[in-house]
Each structure stands twice: as structure tokens, then as C-alpha cells.
XYZ file of C-alpha atoms in Angstrom:
237
model
C -15.161 -8.291 -7.122
C -14.467 -4.642 -7.753
C -11.652 -2.330 -6.841
C -8.544 -0.800 -8.267
C -6.191 -3.651 -9.091
C -3.178 -1.505 -9.993
C -1.273 0.689 -7.559
C -0.850 3.338 -10.253
C -2.336 3.853 -13.693
C -0.199 2.436 -16.502
C 1.623 4.858 -18.773
C -0.115 5.425 -22.101
C 3.293 5.911 -23.738
C 4.671 2.510 -22.775
C 5.918 0.214 -25.537
C 5.529 -2.786 -23.221
C 4.442 -3.587 -19.649
C 5.599 -5.785 -16.792
C 2.799 -6.713 -14.382
C 4.176 -7.632 -10.939
C 2.201 -9.799 -8.504
C 2.975 -9.571 -4.747
C 3.309 -12.672 -2.614
C 1.680 -13.784 0.624
C 0.959 -11.088 3.194
C 2.275 -8.298 0.995
C 0.831 -5.583 -1.211
C 2.133 -3.771 -4.255
C 4.489 -1.643 -2.165
C 6.785 -4.647 -1.827
C 8.150 -3.506 -5.191
C 9.009 -0.066 -3.804
C 12.695 -0.456 -4.695
C 11.866 -1.289 -8.304
C 11.913 1.448 -10.956
C 8.609 2.798 -12.248
C 9.817 2.044 -15.764
C 12.709 0.379 -17.548
C 13.212 2.702 -20.478
C 9.845 2.679 -22.205
C 8.769 -0.539 -20.464
C 6.210 0.295 -17.769
C 6.357 -1.500 -14.406
C 2.750 -2.099 -13.314
C 2.099 -3.204 -9.730
C -0.858 -5.466 -9.004
C -2.644 -4.553 -5.766
C -4.851 -7.330 -4.324
C -7.776 -6.366 -2.085
C -7.538 -6.488 1.679
C -4.205 -4.671 2.059
C -2.594 -1.235 1.902
C -4.813 1.191 -0.051
C -7.435 -1.592 -0.380
C -7.405 -2.607 3.290
C -11.152 -2.039 3.738
C -12.060 -4.444 0.948
C -12.683 -8.137 1.634
C -10.008 -10.688 0.859
C -10.063 -12.174 -2.654
C -10.827 -15.658 -1.300
C -9.023 -17.921 -3.760
C -6.776 -17.656 -6.785
C -9.557 -18.430 -9.260
C -11.565 -15.431 -8.007
C -8.420 -13.308 -7.972
C -7.580 -14.236 -11.571
C -11.094 -13.677 -12.884
C -11.338 -10.198 -11.364
C -7.870 -8.975 -12.273
C -8.096 -10.323 -15.824
C -11.228 -8.254 -16.434
C -9.635 -5.174 -14.876
C -6.433 -5.441 -16.912
C -8.106 -5.790 -20.309
C -7.702 -2.080 -21.294
C -3.987 -2.268 -20.513
C -3.208 -5.317 -22.640
C -2.838 -3.194 -25.771
C 0.963 -3.512 -25.870
C 3.220 -6.556 -25.350
C 3.393 -7.535 -21.680
C 4.815 -10.085 -19.262
C 3.853 -11.279 -15.776
C 6.264 -11.592 -12.864
C 5.536 -13.380 -9.613
C 7.905 -14.410 -6.850
C 7.185 -17.299 -4.488
C 3.409 -17.481 -3.870
C 2.954 -14.401 -6.075
C 3.675 -16.624 -9.063
C 0.486 -18.622 -8.454
C -2.069 -15.826 -9.048
C 0.122 -14.663 -11.949
C -0.173 -18.127 -13.499
C -3.911 -18.340 -12.826
C -4.426 -14.890 -14.356
C -2.595 -16.006 -17.506
C -4.936 -19.013 -17.620
C -7.966 -16.774 -17.149
C -6.902 -14.411 -19.953
C -6.448 -17.355 -22.308
C -9.867 -18.737 -21.375
C -11.493 -15.384 -22.088
C -9.796 -15.071 -25.466
C -7.898 -11.968 -24.318
C -4.217 -11.209 -24.975
C -1.914 -13.330 -22.833
C 1.531 -12.443 -21.479
C 4.285 -13.173 -23.960
C 6.138 -14.669 -21.012
C 5.342 -15.655 -17.441
C 8.248 -15.214 -15.032
C 8.005 -17.648 -12.134
C 10.502 -16.940 -9.350
C 11.238 -19.427 -6.542
C 7.861 -21.178 -6.723
C 7.081 -24.829 -7.353
C 4.582 -25.754 -10.065
C 0.845 -25.816 -9.226
C 0.623 -29.608 -9.185
C 3.412 -29.688 -6.569
C 1.607 -27.269 -4.249
C 1.282 -26.479 -1.432
C 4.929 -25.720 -0.780
C 5.487 -22.775 1.531
C 7.545 -22.867 4.719
C 5.314 -20.110 6.145
C 2.492 -22.661 6.430
C 4.229 -24.315 9.391
C 5.373 -21.190 11.254
C 3.921 -19.870 14.500
C 2.569 -16.324 14.788
C 5.756 -15.235 16.521
C 7.831 -16.668 13.675
C 5.590 -15.064 11.062
C 5.914 -11.687 12.774
C 9.694 -12.074 12.716
C 9.537 -12.787 8.979
C 7.386 -9.704 8.379
C 9.752 -7.550 10.414
C 12.694 -8.819 8.403
C 10.871 -8.079 5.156
C 10.213 -4.512 6.284
C 13.943 -4.047 6.786
C 14.815 -5.688 3.471
C 12.459 -3.249 1.739
C 14.375 -0.338 3.233
C 12.019 0.508 6.084
C 11.642 -0.311 9.754
C 9.026 -2.594 11.354
C 6.116 -0.792 13.007
C 4.212 -2.999 15.504
C 0.738 -1.884 14.420
C 1.531 -2.400 10.748
C 3.067 -5.788 11.479
C -0.177 -6.831 13.201
C -2.208 -5.738 10.176
C 0.158 -7.548 7.817
C -0.129 -10.679 9.956
C -3.899 -10.712 9.503
C -3.505 -10.485 5.724
C -0.792 -13.115 5.784
C -3.042 -15.570 7.617
C -5.745 -15.165 4.957
C -3.242 -15.520 2.128
C -1.726 -18.639 3.671
C -5.148 -20.265 3.894
C -5.445 -19.765 0.130
C -2.003 -21.296 -0.379
C -2.810 -24.196 1.911
C -5.634 -25.463 -0.301
C -4.315 -24.442 -3.725
C -3.230 -27.276 -6.003
C -3.745 -28.299 -9.605
C -4.197 -32.057 -9.965
C -2.045 -32.121 -13.096
C -0.109 -29.686 -15.310
C -2.020 -27.436 -17.714
C -0.256 -25.773 -20.631
C -0.668 -22.040 -21.218
C -0.008 -20.170 -24.509
C 2.683 -18.030 -22.864
C 6.348 -18.898 -22.676
C 7.569 -19.483 -19.125
C 10.867 -18.488 -17.537
C 11.488 -20.201 -14.214
C 13.914 -18.319 -11.976
C 16.057 -19.973 -9.337
C 18.181 -17.923 -6.937
C 21.643 -19.388 -6.366
C 21.623 -18.947 -2.580
C 17.940 -19.750 -2.042
C 17.547 -22.222 0.821
C 13.742 -22.356 0.536
C 13.298 -23.733 -2.988
C 15.867 -25.823 -4.844
C 16.389 -25.838 -8.594
C 15.208 -29.453 -8.724
C 11.900 -28.526 -7.061
C 11.171 -26.071 -9.887
C 11.377 -28.674 -12.643
C 7.629 -29.299 -12.577
C 7.039 -26.127 -14.602
C 8.433 -27.791 -17.748
C 4.974 -29.203 -18.547
C 3.125 -25.866 -18.323
C 4.230 -24.370 -21.630
C 5.578 -25.455 -25.001
C 8.451 -23.061 -24.274
C 9.865 -23.242 -20.743
C 13.346 -22.104 -19.771
C 15.181 -22.280 -16.458
C 17.479 -19.449 -15.375
C 19.616 -19.149 -12.236
C 20.269 -15.679 -10.847
C 22.755 -14.742 -8.134
C 21.306 -14.121 -4.688
C 19.036 -15.463 -1.991
C 15.279 -15.867 -1.746
C 14.598 -12.148 -1.265
C 17.201 -10.772 -3.673
C 14.474 -9.744 -6.138
C 13.268 -7.031 -3.717
C 16.328 -4.943 -4.583
C 15.517 -5.070 -8.318
C 18.881 -6.569 -9.361
C 19.879 -5.528 -12.855
C 20.116 -9.085 -14.288
C 16.471 -9.636 -13.339
C 15.361 -6.308 -14.805
C 17.272 -7.075 -17.994
C 15.430 -10.375 -18.374
C 12.070 -8.694 -17.900
C 12.841 -5.784 -20.191
C 14.192 -7.947 -23.012
C 11.169 -10.226 -23.110
């Protein structure tokens, strides 16, 4: 699988990097309200195939294929300390990519940030899996507004196609048992999140020798606005 896996080229002057993984149906532009950098920490946006500037490329198929391809692509940019961030289903390819890097003997993230996503052995867990097309379109329209834009019917239709493919990946993804990675893990719960409870996140405790649980103020989509407490956690890791 080829293609450009980052929305923009990482800064050569960065002292550290945060690689951000989008969730189901979305591309790297979902982080449009995030800063390009936090001081000298570069914010690097992962762009999966099949969406936005990669819309003509075939879908990645499954998280193992995703992780294998992106791990190879990222190798030149793992020359400074780095962390991974993934929210909801975006945390799953982030986790699998950390596994892939470890298996290849490449540098691994010092910390994996898992936001509002149950552990792999508790998957699948995604309310989108049971929604109708009309309900999914309504969710996509709401997300467009939350990101500071307005829903465009043609773009919503395109996003729906991508979302269907992503949800099929989520539907079959599951690890039979926990697997420990060399990275530390920070599991983020949002205080007003009605989709994933703090108790449902506990499964991540067996995926690293160092796992911490942090609650941040806000609902399920609060991260889109790049709240300062979240950025502080990422920057200080």
C-alpha cells in the first residue's frame, strides 16, 4: 500500500512529534482546529487512504494492513521522541501501528493516548454500527458543524461511503486477549461522554506495564476543539 500517509510534512526542527489518527469516516482534516505545533512539538496528522486528498486510493482494508503501511512510511520521522493520539475508533489503528513498530524493531511511541475507546479485546464497541444511513448522515452533519464548517450534501454522501467501509473494519476487529506494548498508555475519559463510560475503558490496563487513566472535562467530541488540558498532556509526554 503506497500513498502519502501524512497531511503535511513534519517539521525538521521539531523536538518531539504527536501523530494524530482520525476515527471512522473522517480524514486528517478533523484536526483542523488543532494547532500545527505546540511550541517545538510538531502535530502530525495521519491521512488514511480513501478520503480527502487520498480519495482516489482504495480503502486500507483492515487495521493490520493500515498499521504495516503507515509504520513503514513513518520510519524517517521517528528520529525524535513521539506519541500517538487516537480518539474513539482512531485509537485502534494507533494501537496497531505501535504494535507494528515494535514488531519491526523500530522506535515506538513513548506514550499511546487512547481517548474514549474500549480495549481491543472488548471490541467491537461503536454505536455507529447500529445506526441507519439517515442517522449516520445526521452524525456526519453534526460533526461538520462541530469542526467549524457547514454540512454540504455532496460531501456528506462521500463521507458516508468512507464511513461504511470504516465501520466494516470496526465490525470485525477484535483481539482475543490483551497484548502488552512497550509504550506507556494514557487512557482518556471525557466527563460528559455518554458513549463510553470510565468503567468500559478499564480493559486497557493489561496492554502496557505503565497504564494511567485520566478524566478530562467535556463530552465525546470535546477533543475536536483542542482543549488546553488535552494539549498539555500531549506536549508534556
